[in-house]
Structure formats: C-alpha cells, structure tokens
Amino acid sequence: MNKEKVLVIDFGGQYNQLVARRVRECNVYCEIYSYKTPLEKIKEMNPKGIILTGGPSSCYEEGAATCSPDLFNLGVPVLGLCYGAQLMSHVLGGKVERAANREYGKTEIDVDTASELFKNVPAHTTCWMSHFDYISKLAPGFKSVAHTSSTPVAAMENVERNLYGIQFHPEVLHTPEGSKMLYNFVRNICGCAGDWRMDTFVEDSIKRIREKVGDGKVLLALSGGVDSSVAAGLLSRAIGKQLTCVFVDHGLLRKNEGDEVEAVFGKGGQFDLNFIRVNAQERYYAKLAGVTEPERKRKIIGEEFIRVFEEEAKKIGAVDFLAQGTIYPDVVESGLGGESAVIKSHHNVGGLPDFVDFKEIIEPLRDLFKDEVRKAGLQLGIPERLVFRQPFPGPGLGIRIIGDITAEKVKMVQEADAIYREEVAKAAEEWKKANLSDRFGESKEGLSVDEIFSREREFNPDWMPDQYFAALTNVRSVGVMGDERTYDYAVALRAVRTVDFMTAEAANLPFEVLQTVMSRIINEVRGINRVFYDLTSKPPGTIEME
Ligand code: XMP
C-alpha cells in the first residue's frame, strides 16, 4: 500500500492542499510535509517525486524558509512551484531578485512544448501568476522553457538532474493546462504508475481495518454527514457486526434526514452493522427552550450530544476502538502535516475520547481529501444523495433559527428548506436538460466512480450554489393572505458559491427559481409570510446565520 508516493513539501503557500489534490487527481498518492522535515526522513519515505510549493517568503532573505541542497541530489525528480522554483534556483546557484512590479493574475505565456513538462500543452496558453520575486539568472545546467512578457524564466528545467521549476501556479483552475503539467511531472517524469484509485483504497483499507481490529469492538458516532457515513460504510464492510454506530437525532436535522440515515445504516439497510438511533429531540428542545444567544445554543447542543453519546456508550460497555471520520484536511489544518495552515485545531464532536472507555482510535479516512471521501462512498455503494450531500453543521438547524428554538420553528425551517432544495435541484436538472442535451439522460450504468463523480461536479450551471439552505429569522411582519391579516415569520434563503468555505459569494440564483421558492414556501408552510434572499458575502458575513 502507498508504495508510490510523491511528497509535497510545504513552504507556507495558500494553494498547498490544492497541489496535493491535483496530484491525487492524477491517481498518484501524495502527502504534505513541512519544509522543516529532516532530509533523512524524506529519504526514508522513498518518494517517487518531490514538489516544492509556493510560499510567502523571499528566498534570499535571512531566515527565509529553505531546504538542503542535498534534496536535489537524491536522484528523485523535483518540481518547484513559484517560491519552490525560486528556492531551487537560489540554492543551486542562480539568482532571484525583486521585480519592479508584481506579476499577478491571468497571464499569457509561451511554453517550450519540447519540454516533458509541457507535453500535450499548446505553445501559447494562459497561467496564473502571483509573485514579486523572479528568477533573474538561471542556476548552472538549467534552461528556460517558458516565458511571459515580463518574466523571462516562467519555467525551467535541468533534464540531466531531473529538476524542474514553474514560476506560476499550475494547481489553480485559472491555469487551464495546469493539471496536464502536473500530470506530466508525476506520471511521465517521476514515472508513477497511477495506481492510487478508490477501489484499491477501499479494498486495502478493509484489509488493514480487519488486521488492526481483529475480533475487537468498534464504536462510531454517526452524524449522517458525508465523512462519518463513509467511515461507517467502510468499517461495516470490514468488520460488520463488530461495529456499533450511534446516531443521535437531536431534532435539528433537515426534513426526513434522520429516517434517510436510518434507512441506509439501520435494520434492513444495505450495511450489516449495529445501528442505534437515539431520538433525543425532546431532550434537546427542553434544554434549548428560551435560549437565544448563538454561542450558548451551540454549547448546549454540543454538550447534550456528548451526554447522549456517553449514555449509549455506557450501555455498550468497554469498546476496543473509537472510530472517527477525520479526513486529510483536518490532519493538515491541525498542523500535523504541512506548514501553511495551522488555521484551526481539529475537534471531532467536542472531545469524545475523554469519556468513552476505549483503547485506541481508528481513523480510516485520515489520508483522504473530501472529494476522495465522496468517491470512496460511491465505491462502497452509499447512495448518491448521501455522498453528494452539502456540508451541514453539527449544531444543525439550531444555528439556522435565529433566536429561541421551538419544535414549531424547527418544523417551519425544515419545510421551507426542503422546498428550497427541491426547487434548486429541479432547476439544475432542467438546466442540464437544456444545456447538455448530448450527454443528459445517459445511463450511469457501467460508468466508473471517477466518471460519475466528474459528471456530478462539472455538469452544473454557473449559478449552482456549493451550499444553500433556508434559515428562520426572528422577524415577524404583517401580511395579507386570502383577505386575512397575517403576522408571521420571515424566512431567509442563503445560497453561496465557495471553494474552501473560508470565503464565499452569494450565488446568482435565477430570479424565477427564487420566485417559485418564495411562492411555494408562503403557500405551503404555515407560519411564514415573507421570504428574503441573503446577498451577504463572507467576509464580512459568515455562511451560517449564527
Ligand atoms: P461559517 O458559518 O463559519 O461556515 O461561514 C463555514 C462552513 O462551516 C459549516 N459550519 C459548521 N460545521 N460544525 C460543523 O461541522 C459547526 O459548528 C459549524 N458551523 C458552521 C457551515 O455550514 C459552512 O459550510
């Protein structure tokens, strides 16, 4: 397993996870490590290739992030990207200087198609630049293989030593041929076979889980979200009834969500595991009654979750393993992998391990990016509607009801949200029918997981939000319905386009869709007489309302 590995050495750039994802999309396994990783450790990992990422420093400055010159003598192909390329030049005897002007944004570029790096790339194309410094003199043995109007060395190579550098960012979508360049590096130059695939991942994981768990018992908190669902599917395929999943329905789930999760994982579902659904709605509503402060609400929901889970765990008794749906970005972001992003420390449902009586943690998705988790889910036969689910916050509708929470309000927001999701999905299907007439309606039978996946992602209109939901405001206003005065709640519709959920823009949903949603909500959901569309971007807003 993972014999073929490319290392992404992180110098603190903002796109570093993206570099790793793009490499994985070439079916090559890779991992992110800090530039501080000792050379000995890098050697031990026996990589097929090394990619040096971008970063915020200037390589000629004192104290700048750097690497050992011996990194380039391992006999392993190295590709430097942006800062990585400059650093390669600097360390190997070239010159890097500050340019008069920063080169930023989409840039026309001429590439030397004789270079292995640019195989199958048009000689004239576009790339995404973001740099102040530039390579003013090549290191000995290197030649320039791409240039723009202001950058003489937009890419360079030393074929004898298998060293390559690219000044721009091939990993971002604004470099349309970028994926091809990374493919050329990892598959052709490094010679990786491209055997990192989700079917083999699933088979290998099942084997490894069986070896690790033996005849032990495993406990998993299943939220119904993508990560824990895929973890449950994988574990159940590996160890069946040795797995117990506890699913806490806190009464703040989307419409029918609890039943949907139960249908897949419960009795008679497609997985053979012990499934415990705890219907804790009443408990939650009682605890939350009259509470309006957002942080307080979040806290109560989190604490109550732990309490319910603890009670169930006690009934089960000691378990050998506690399973968690941790995924690779959680690992990187908590500072365990790369350099760039100690953005947030990772908490899986608020510190579960403290009280559950178990010996070891098991994290079967620890090496996967979100996209790969979804693919593994498809591979395991988890229904598409669960696999392609939007992110849903742990506190659920609790933070989508502004002010105090009541069962009636939960019902209102559930109904409004279900209508909204139904109409957006319908409009997207209609758009596909009209715009993708050549492909639409083709059977998915016989398609690989990769093909189903790219279809799901790419065959969507521009306005398709990455996350969208209804939230209940605490505004009540006067309306008129069938000659009667009403004094009811207003619902807010949220729809955002985002790549990383750290920043977001309001999605440009077609006005007709919004109107249909408005009219259906007002007609069908009792207690709501007004609909707002939230235009706020993040920042300054957040995606959720509370
Ligand atoms: P915000 O509101 O911070 O949301 O812009 C960013 C993304 O995170 C999700 N979110 C949460 N997810 N527990 C979670 O698991 C939470 O407490 C939580 N709060 C927000 C939100 O849905 C969005 O995708």
Coordinates of C-alpha atoms and ligand atoms in Angstrom, one line a residue:
M1 CA 0.0 0.0 0.0
N2 CA 1.2 3.5 -0.8
K3 CA 4.4 2.3 -2.2
E4 CA 4.4 5.0 -4.8
K5 CA 4.4 8.3 -3.1
V6 CA 5.0 11.9 -4.1
L7 CA 5.9 14.4 -1.3
V8 CA 4.5 17.9 -1.4
I9 CA 7.0 20.0 0.6
D10 CA 5.1 22.9 2.1
F11 CA 6.6 26.3 2.2
G12 CA 3.5 28.0 3.5
G13 CA 1.7 28.9 0.3
Q14 CA -2.0 29.3 0.2
Y15 CA -2.6 26.6 -2.5
N16 CA -0.7 23.8 -1.0
Q17 CA -3.6 21.5 -0.3
L18 CA -4.7 22.1 -3.8
V19 CA -1.3 21.0 -5.2
A20 CA -1.8 17.7 -3.3
R21 CA -5.4 17.3 -4.5
R22 CA -4.3 17.8 -8.1
V23 CA -1.6 15.2 -7.8
R24 CA -4.1 12.8 -6.3
E25 CA -6.4 13.5 -9.3
C26 CA -3.6 12.1 -11.4
N27 CA -4.1 8.8 -9.4
V28 CA -0.8 9.4 -7.6
Y29 CA -0.7 9.2 -3.9
C30 CA 1.0 12.2 -2.2
E31 CA 1.4 13.6 1.3
I32 CA 2.1 17.1 2.5
Y33 CA 5.1 17.7 4.8
S34 CA 6.6 20.9 6.3
Y35 CA 9.8 22.2 4.7
K36 CA 11.3 21.6 8.2
T37 CA 11.1 17.8 7.7
P38 CA 14.6 16.4 8.0
L39 CA 16.2 15.2 4.8
E40 CA 16.7 11.7 6.4
K41 CA 13.0 11.3 6.9
I42 CA 12.3 12.4 3.4
K43 CA 14.8 9.7 2.2
E44 CA 13.2 7.1 4.4
M45 CA 9.9 7.7 2.7
N46 CA 11.5 6.8 -0.6
P47 CA 9.4 9.2 -2.7
K48 CA 9.0 8.9 -6.5
G49 CA 9.0 12.6 -6.8
I50 CA 9.1 15.8 -4.7
I51 CA 7.1 19.0 -5.3
L52 CA 8.2 22.2 -3.5
T53 CA 5.2 24.5 -3.1
G54 CA 4.8 28.3 -3.1
G55 CA 5.2 30.4 0.0
P56 CA 5.2 33.9 1.3
S57 CA 8.9 34.4 1.8
S58 CA 11.7 35.8 -0.3
C59 CA 14.3 33.1 -0.6
Y60 CA 17.3 35.5 -0.5
E61 CA 16.2 37.0 2.9
E62 CA 17.7 35.9 6.1
G63 CA 15.6 33.3 7.9
A64 CA 13.5 32.5 4.9
A65 CA 12.1 29.0 4.5
T66 CA 14.7 26.9 2.8
C67 CA 15.8 23.4 2.0
S68 CA 19.0 21.4 1.9
P69 CA 20.9 21.5 -1.4
D70 CA 21.1 17.7 -0.9
L71 CA 17.4 17.5 -1.5
F72 CA 18.3 17.9 -5.2
N73 CA 20.9 15.1 -5.1
L74 CA 18.6 12.3 -4.0
G75 CA 18.2 11.2 -7.6
V76 CA 14.4 11.9 -7.2
P77 CA 12.7 14.3 -9.7
V78 CA 11.9 17.6 -8.0
L79 CA 9.4 20.2 -9.2
G80 CA 9.4 23.7 -7.7
L81 CA 6.3 25.8 -7.9
C82 CA 6.5 29.6 -7.5
Y83 CA 8.5 30.0 -4.3
G84 CA 9.7 26.4 -4.8
A85 CA 11.1 27.3 -8.2
Q86 CA 12.8 30.4 -6.9
L87 CA 14.3 28.5 -4.0
M88 CA 15.6 25.8 -6.3
S89 CA 17.4 28.5 -8.4
H90 CA 18.7 30.2 -5.3
V91 CA 20.0 27.1 -3.6
L92 CA 21.6 25.7 -6.8
G93 CA 23.5 28.9 -7.8
G94 CA 21.1 31.0 -9.8
K95 CA 19.8 34.5 -8.9
V96 CA 16.4 35.6 -7.6
E97 CA 15.6 39.3 -7.3
R98 CA 12.6 41.5 -6.6
A99 CA 10.9 42.6 -9.8
A100 CA 9.9 46.2 -10.3
N101 CA 6.2 45.2 -10.5
R102 CA 4.3 42.3 -9.0
E103 CA 3.0 40.0 -11.7
Y104 CA -0.4 38.9 -10.6
G105 CA -3.4 37.3 -12.2
K106 CA -4.1 35.6 -15.5
T107 CA -1.1 35.9 -17.8
E108 CA -0.4 34.9 -21.4
I109 CA 2.5 32.5 -21.6
D110 CA 4.7 30.8 -24.3
V111 CA 5.9 27.4 -23.4
D112 CA 8.5 25.1 -25.0
T113 CA 6.5 22.1 -26.0
A114 CA 9.7 20.0 -26.4
S115 CA 9.9 20.0 -22.6
E116 CA 8.5 16.9 -20.9
L117 CA 6.7 19.3 -18.5
F118 CA 4.6 20.8 -21.4
K119 CA 3.9 17.7 -23.4
N120 CA 0.4 18.0 -25.0
V121 CA 0.2 21.6 -23.9
P122 CA -0.4 24.3 -26.6
A123 CA 2.7 26.5 -27.2
H124 CA 0.7 29.6 -26.2
T125 CA -1.6 29.4 -23.2
T126 CA -2.7 31.1 -20.0
C127 CA -1.4 30.8 -16.5
W128 CA -2.0 32.2 -13.0
M129 CA 0.9 34.3 -11.7
S130 CA 1.3 35.6 -8.2
H131 CA 4.9 36.8 -7.5
F132 CA 7.1 39.7 -6.6
D133 CA 10.4 38.0 -6.9
Y134 CA 11.6 36.5 -10.2
I135 CA 14.5 34.3 -11.4
S136 CA 16.9 36.8 -12.9
K137 CA 19.7 34.2 -13.6
L138 CA 19.3 30.5 -14.1
A139 CA 21.3 28.1 -12.0
P140 CA 24.1 26.2 -13.9
G141 CA 22.7 23.4 -16.0
F142 CA 19.2 24.9 -16.3
K143 CA 17.4 26.3 -19.3
S144 CA 14.3 28.4 -19.5
V145 CA 11.3 26.6 -21.1
A146 CA 8.6 29.2 -20.7
H147 CA 8.3 33.0 -20.6
T148 CA 5.8 35.7 -20.3
S149 CA 6.1 39.4 -21.5
S150 CA 7.6 40.3 -18.1
T151 CA 9.1 37.0 -16.8
P152 CA 12.0 35.5 -18.8
V153 CA 12.0 32.3 -16.7
A154 CA 8.4 31.3 -16.2
A155 CA 9.5 27.7 -16.2
M156 CA 12.9 26.0 -16.2
E157 CA 14.5 22.5 -16.4
N158 CA 17.6 20.6 -15.9
V159 CA 16.8 17.4 -17.6
E160 CA 20.0 15.6 -16.6
R161 CA 19.3 16.1 -12.9
N162 CA 15.5 15.8 -13.3
L163 CA 14.9 19.2 -11.8
Y164 CA 12.0 21.4 -12.9
G165 CA 10.6 24.7 -11.8
I166 CA 7.4 26.6 -12.7
Q167 CA 7.0 30.2 -11.6
F168 CA 3.2 30.3 -11.9
H169 CA 0.5 28.1 -10.2
P170 CA -0.4 25.1 -12.3
E171 CA -2.6 23.8 -9.4
V172 CA -5.3 26.5 -9.7
L173 CA -8.2 26.4 -12.2
H174 CA -7.1 29.7 -13.7
T175 CA -4.2 27.8 -15.3
P176 CA -6.3 25.7 -17.7
E177 CA -3.4 23.4 -18.8
G178 CA -2.0 23.2 -15.2
S179 CA -3.4 19.7 -14.4
K180 CA -1.7 18.4 -17.6
M181 CA 1.6 19.9 -16.4
L182 CA 1.4 18.2 -13.0
Y183 CA 0.3 15.0 -14.7
N184 CA 3.4 15.2 -17.0
F185 CA 5.6 15.6 -13.9
V186 CA 4.2 12.9 -11.7
R187 CA 3.3 10.3 -14.4
N188 CA 5.9 10.9 -17.1
I189 CA 8.9 12.5 -15.3
C190 CA 8.6 10.7 -12.0
G191 CA 7.2 7.6 -13.7
C192 CA 4.4 7.0 -11.2
A193 CA 2.1 4.2 -12.4
G194 CA -1.1 6.0 -11.3
D195 CA -2.4 3.2 -9.1
W196 CA -3.9 5.4 -6.4
R197 CA -7.6 4.6 -7.0
M198 CA -10.6 4.5 -4.8
D199 CA -11.4 0.9 -5.5
T200 CA -7.9 -0.2 -4.4
F201 CA -8.1 2.2 -1.5
V202 CA -11.3 0.6 -0.3
E203 CA -10.0 -3.0 -0.6
D204 CA -6.7 -2.2 1.1
S205 CA -8.5 -0.3 3.9
I206 CA -10.8 -3.2 4.5
K207 CA -7.8 -5.5 4.8
R208 CA -6.0 -3.1 7.2
I209 CA -9.0 -2.5 9.4
R210 CA -9.5 -6.2 9.7
E211 CA -5.9 -6.7 10.7
K212 CA -6.0 -3.9 13.2
V213 CA -9.3 -4.7 14.8
G214 CA -9.1 -8.5 14.9
D215 CA -12.2 -9.5 16.8
G216 CA -12.4 -6.3 18.8
K217 CA -15.4 -3.9 19.1
V218 CA -15.6 -0.5 17.4
L219 CA -17.8 2.4 18.2
L220 CA -18.6 5.3 15.8
A221 CA -20.7 8.4 16.3
L222 CA -22.6 8.7 13.1
S223 CA -23.9 12.1 12.2
G224 CA -25.3 11.4 8.8
G225 CA -22.7 13.7 7.2
V226 CA -20.5 12.5 4.4
D227 CA -17.4 11.7 6.4
S228 CA -19.0 9.7 9.2
S229 CA -21.3 7.9 6.7
V230 CA -18.4 6.8 4.6
A231 CA -16.4 5.8 7.6
A232 CA -19.4 3.7 8.7
G233 CA -19.8 2.1 5.3
L234 CA -16.1 1.2 5.2
L235 CA -15.9 -0.2 8.7
S236 CA -19.1 -2.2 8.3
R237 CA -17.7 -3.8 5.1
A238 CA -14.6 -4.6 7.0
I239 CA -15.9 -5.9 10.3
G240 CA -19.7 -6.0 10.1
K241 CA -21.4 -6.5 13.4
Q242 CA -18.3 -5.7 15.4
L243 CA -19.1 -2.1 14.6
T244 CA -21.8 -0.2 16.5
C245 CA -22.9 3.2 15.2
V246 CA -24.7 5.6 17.5
F247 CA -26.8 8.1 15.6
V248 CA -28.1 10.9 17.7
D249 CA -31.2 12.6 16.3
H250 CA -31.1 15.9 18.1
G251 CA -34.3 17.1 16.4
L252 CA -32.3 19.7 14.5
L253 CA -31.8 17.7 11.3
R254 CA -33.1 18.5 7.9
K255 CA -36.5 17.2 6.8
N256 CA -36.5 13.4 6.7
E257 CA -32.8 13.2 7.3
G258 CA -33.0 11.0 10.4
D259 CA -35.1 8.5 8.5
E260 CA -32.8 8.6 5.5
V261 CA -29.8 7.8 7.6
E262 CA -31.6 5.0 9.3
A263 CA -32.8 3.6 6.0
V264 CA -29.2 3.2 4.8
F265 CA -27.5 2.2 8.0
G266 CA -30.3 0.8 10.2
K267 CA -32.0 -2.6 10.1
G268 CA -32.9 -3.8 6.6
G269 CA -30.5 -1.2 5.1
Q270 CA -27.6 -2.1 2.9
F271 CA -25.0 -2.3 5.7
D272 CA -24.7 -5.1 8.2
L273 CA -23.9 -3.2 11.4
N274 CA -25.3 -2.5 14.9
F275 CA -27.1 0.8 14.5
I276 CA -28.5 2.7 17.4
R277 CA -30.7 5.7 16.7
V278 CA -31.3 7.9 19.7
N279 CA -34.3 10.1 19.4
A280 CA -33.3 12.9 21.6
Q281 CA -35.5 15.6 20.2
E282 CA -37.5 16.3 23.3
R283 CA -34.4 16.4 25.5
Y284 CA -32.8 19.0 23.2
Y285 CA -35.9 21.2 22.9
A286 CA -36.2 21.2 26.6
K287 CA -32.6 22.2 27.1
L288 CA -32.8 24.9 24.4
A289 CA -36.1 26.4 25.5
G290 CA -35.9 30.2 25.7
V291 CA -32.1 30.3 24.8
T292 CA -31.4 32.9 22.2
E293 CA -27.6 33.6 22.4
P294 CA -25.9 31.8 19.5
E295 CA -22.8 30.6 21.3
R296 CA -24.9 29.4 24.2
K297 CA -27.1 27.5 21.8
R298 CA -24.1 25.9 20.1
K299 CA -22.6 24.9 23.5
I300 CA -25.8 23.3 24.8
I301 CA -26.2 21.3 21.6
G302 CA -22.6 20.1 21.8
E303 CA -22.7 19.2 25.4
E304 CA -26.0 17.4 25.1
F305 CA -24.6 15.4 22.2
I306 CA -21.8 14.2 24.4
R307 CA -24.2 13.3 27.2
V308 CA -26.4 11.3 25.0
F309 CA -23.5 9.6 23.3
E310 CA -22.0 8.8 26.7
E311 CA -25.2 7.2 28.0
E312 CA -25.3 5.0 24.9
A313 CA -21.6 4.1 25.2
K314 CA -22.1 3.1 28.8
K315 CA -24.8 0.6 27.7
I316 CA -22.5 -0.9 25.2
G317 CA -19.7 -1.2 27.7
A318 CA -15.9 -1.1 27.0
V319 CA -15.0 -1.0 23.4
D320 CA -11.6 -1.6 21.9
F321 CA -11.7 1.2 19.3
L322 CA -13.4 4.5 18.9
A323 CA -13.7 5.4 15.2
Q324 CA -13.7 8.9 13.8
G325 CA -14.3 10.3 10.4
T326 CA -11.2 12.6 10.4
I327 CA -10.1 13.4 6.9
Y328 CA -6.8 14.7 5.5
P329 CA -7.5 18.4 5.5
D330 CA -8.3 18.0 9.3
V331 CA -4.9 16.5 9.7
V332 CA -3.1 19.2 7.7
E333 CA -5.1 22.0 9.2
S334 CA -4.4 20.9 12.7
G335 CA -0.7 21.4 11.9
L336 CA 0.2 17.7 11.8
G337 CA 1.1 17.6 8.2
G338 CA 2.1 20.7 6.4
E339 CA 3.4 24.1 7.2
S340 CA 0.9 26.6 6.0
A341 CA -2.3 26.2 7.8
V342 CA -2.5 25.9 11.5
I343 CA -5.9 27.5 10.9
K344 CA -7.9 25.7 13.4
S345 CA -7.3 22.8 15.7
H346 CA -9.5 19.9 14.8
H347 CA -12.2 18.7 17.2
N348 CA -14.3 15.8 16.3
V349 CA -17.6 16.4 18.1
G350 CA -16.0 18.1 21.0
G351 CA -13.5 15.8 22.7
L352 CA -15.3 12.5 22.7
P353 CA -12.3 10.4 23.6
D354 CA -12.2 11.8 27.1
F355 CA -15.0 9.8 28.5
V356 CA -15.6 6.8 26.3
D357 CA -14.0 3.7 27.6
F358 CA -11.8 2.6 24.6
K359 CA -8.2 1.6 23.9
E360 CA -7.4 3.1 20.5
I361 CA -8.6 5.5 17.9
I362 CA -9.2 4.3 14.4
E363 CA -9.5 6.9 11.5
P364 CA -10.0 5.1 8.2
L365 CA -10.3 8.3 6.1
R366 CA -7.3 10.1 7.6
D367 CA -5.5 10.1 4.2
L368 CA -8.3 11.3 2.0
F369 CA -9.4 14.6 0.7
K370 CA -13.2 15.4 0.7
D371 CA -13.5 14.5 -3.0
E372 CA -11.9 11.2 -2.4
V373 CA -14.1 10.5 0.6
R374 CA -17.1 11.0 -1.7
K375 CA -15.6 8.7 -4.3
A376 CA -14.9 6.1 -1.6
G377 CA -18.6 6.5 -0.6
L378 CA -19.7 5.8 -4.1
Q379 CA -17.4 2.8 -4.3
L380 CA -19.0 1.4 -1.1
G381 CA -22.4 1.8 -2.6
I382 CA -23.6 4.6 -0.3
P383 CA -26.5 6.4 -2.1
E384 CA -25.5 9.4 -4.2
R385 CA -27.9 11.7 -2.2
L386 CA -25.8 11.0 0.9
V387 CA -22.5 11.1 -0.9
F388 CA -23.1 14.4 -2.6
R389 CA -24.7 16.0 0.4
Q390 CA -23.8 19.6 1.2
P391 CA -21.9 20.4 4.4
F392 CA -24.3 20.5 7.3
P393 CA -23.1 22.0 10.6
G394 CA -23.1 19.8 13.8
P395 CA -25.5 22.1 15.6
G396 CA -27.8 21.7 12.6
L397 CA -30.9 23.8 12.3
G398 CA -30.2 25.1 15.8
I399 CA -28.0 27.8 14.2
R400 CA -30.4 28.3 11.3
I401 CA -33.1 29.5 13.6
I402 CA -32.3 33.0 14.9
G403 CA -33.5 33.4 18.4
D404 CA -35.0 30.7 20.6
I405 CA -35.7 27.3 19.2
T406 CA -39.1 25.5 19.4
A407 CA -40.4 22.4 17.8
E408 CA -42.8 24.5 15.6
K409 CA -39.9 26.7 14.4
V410 CA -37.9 23.6 13.5
K411 CA -40.8 22.3 11.5
M412 CA -41.1 25.6 9.7
V413 CA -37.5 25.8 8.7
Q414 CA -37.4 22.1 7.7
E415 CA -40.4 22.5 5.4
A416 CA -39.1 25.8 3.9
D417 CA -35.6 24.3 3.4
A418 CA -37.0 21.1 1.8
I419 CA -39.0 23.2 -0.7
Y420 CA -35.9 25.3 -1.5
R421 CA -33.6 22.4 -2.0
E422 CA -36.3 20.6 -4.2
E423 CA -36.7 23.7 -6.4
V424 CA -33.0 24.3 -6.9
A425 CA -32.4 20.7 -7.7
K426 CA -35.2 20.8 -10.2
A427 CA -33.9 24.0 -11.9
A428 CA -30.5 22.4 -12.1
E429 CA -31.9 19.3 -13.8
E430 CA -33.8 21.5 -16.2
W431 CA -30.6 23.5 -17.0
K432 CA -28.8 20.3 -17.6
K433 CA -31.5 19.0 -20.0
A434 CA -31.4 22.3 -21.9
N435 CA -27.6 22.7 -22.0
L436 CA -26.2 19.3 -22.0
S437 CA -28.6 17.7 -24.3
D438 CA -25.9 15.5 -25.9
R439 CA -25.0 13.9 -22.5
F440 CA -28.0 14.3 -20.4
G441 CA -30.0 11.2 -19.6
E442 CA -27.2 8.9 -20.5
S443 CA -27.3 5.9 -18.2
K444 CA -24.8 5.9 -15.5
E445 CA -24.5 2.1 -15.8
G446 CA -21.0 1.0 -16.5
L447 CA -19.5 4.3 -15.6
S448 CA -16.6 4.3 -13.2
V449 CA -16.8 6.1 -9.9
D450 CA -14.5 8.8 -11.3
E451 CA -16.8 9.4 -14.2
I452 CA -20.0 9.6 -12.0
F453 CA -18.0 12.0 -9.9
S454 CA -16.8 14.4 -12.5
R455 CA -20.3 14.4 -14.1
E456 CA -21.8 15.4 -10.8
R457 CA -19.3 18.2 -10.4
E458 CA -19.0 19.6 -13.8
F459 CA -22.4 19.2 -15.3
N460 CA -23.8 22.1 -13.3
P461 CA -24.9 25.6 -14.2
D462 CA -22.7 28.5 -13.2
W463 CA -25.2 29.6 -10.6
M464 CA -25.3 26.3 -8.8
P465 CA -24.5 27.0 -5.1
D466 CA -22.0 25.0 -3.2
Q467 CA -24.1 25.3 -0.1
Y468 CA -27.7 26.6 0.2
F469 CA -30.4 26.4 2.8
A470 CA -33.3 28.2 4.4
A471 CA -32.9 29.9 7.8
L472 CA -35.7 31.2 10.0
T473 CA -35.3 34.8 11.1
N474 CA -36.9 36.2 14.2
V475 CA -38.6 38.9 12.2
R476 CA -42.3 38.8 12.2
S477 CA -44.2 41.1 9.9
V478 CA -47.7 41.8 8.7
G479 CA -49.0 40.3 5.5
V480 CA -52.3 39.5 3.9
M481 CA -53.5 36.1 2.8
G482 CA -56.9 35.3 1.4
D483 CA -58.2 38.7 2.7
E484 CA -56.9 37.9 6.2
R485 CA -54.2 39.8 8.0
T486 CA -51.2 37.6 9.0
Y487 CA -48.5 38.3 11.4
D488 CA -45.9 35.6 10.7
Y489 CA -42.2 34.8 10.4
A490 CA -39.8 35.7 7.6
V491 CA -37.5 33.0 6.2
A492 CA -34.1 33.9 4.7
L493 CA -32.7 31.9 1.8
R494 CA -29.0 31.5 1.7
A495 CA -27.0 30.3 -1.3
V496 CA -23.2 30.6 -1.7
R497 CA -20.5 29.8 -4.1
T498 CA -17.3 28.9 -2.4
V499 CA -14.3 26.7 -2.9
D500 CA -13.0 26.4 0.6
F501 CA -15.9 27.7 2.8
M502 CA -13.4 30.3 4.2
T503 CA -14.6 32.9 1.8
A504 CA -17.9 32.9 -0.2
E505 CA -20.1 34.9 -2.5
A506 CA -23.8 34.9 -2.8
A507 CA -24.8 32.7 -5.7
N508 CA -26.6 34.3 -8.6
L509 CA -29.7 32.1 -8.5
P510 CA -32.2 32.7 -11.3
F511 CA -34.9 35.1 -10.3
E512 CA -37.6 32.7 -11.5
V513 CA -36.3 30.0 -9.2
L514 CA -36.3 32.3 -6.2
Q515 CA -39.9 33.4 -7.1
T516 CA -41.1 29.8 -7.3
V517 CA -39.5 29.0 -4.0
M518 CA -41.0 32.1 -2.4
S519 CA -44.4 31.4 -3.6
R520 CA -44.3 27.7 -2.6
I521 CA -43.0 28.5 0.9
I522 CA -45.6 31.1 1.6
N523 CA -48.4 28.9 0.3
E524 CA -47.2 25.6 1.9
V525 CA -45.5 26.5 5.1
R526 CA -47.8 27.7 7.9
G527 CA -46.3 30.5 10.0
I528 CA -44.2 32.0 7.2
N529 CA -45.5 35.0 5.2
R530 CA -42.3 36.6 3.9
V531 CA -39.1 35.4 2.1
F532 CA -35.7 37.2 2.0
Y533 CA -32.7 36.4 -0.1
D534 CA -29.4 36.8 1.7
L535 CA -26.8 38.6 -0.5
T536 CA -24.0 38.9 2.0
S537 CA -20.6 37.6 1.1
K538 CA -18.1 36.1 3.5
P539 CA -16.4 38.1 4.8
P540 CA -18.0 40.2 6.2
G541 CA -20.8 37.7 6.8
T542 CA -20.5 34.0 7.7
I543 CA -22.2 31.3 5.8
E544 CA -24.4 30.2 8.6
M545 CA -26.5 32.9 10.4
E546 CA -25.3 32.1 13.9
Ligands
XMP1 P1 -19.5 29.8 8.6 O1 -20.8 30.0 9.1 O2 -18.4 29.7 9.7 O3 -19.5 28.3 8.0 O4 -19.1 30.7 7.5 C1 -18.5 27.7 7.2 C2 -18.8 26.3 6.9 O5 -18.7 25.5 8.1 C3 -20.0 25.0 8.4 N1 -20.2 25.1 9.8 C4 -20.1 24.1 10.7 N2 -19.8 22.8 10.5 N3 -19.9 22.4 12.9 C5 -19.7 22.0 11.6 O6 -19.5 20.8 11.5 C6 -20.2 23.7 13.1 O7 -20.4 24.1 14.3 C7 -20.3 24.6 12.0 N4 -20.6 25.9 11.9 C8 -20.5 26.2 10.5 C9 -21.0 25.8 7.6 O8 -22.2 25.0 7.3 C10 -20.2 26.1 6.4 O9 -20.2 25.0 5.4

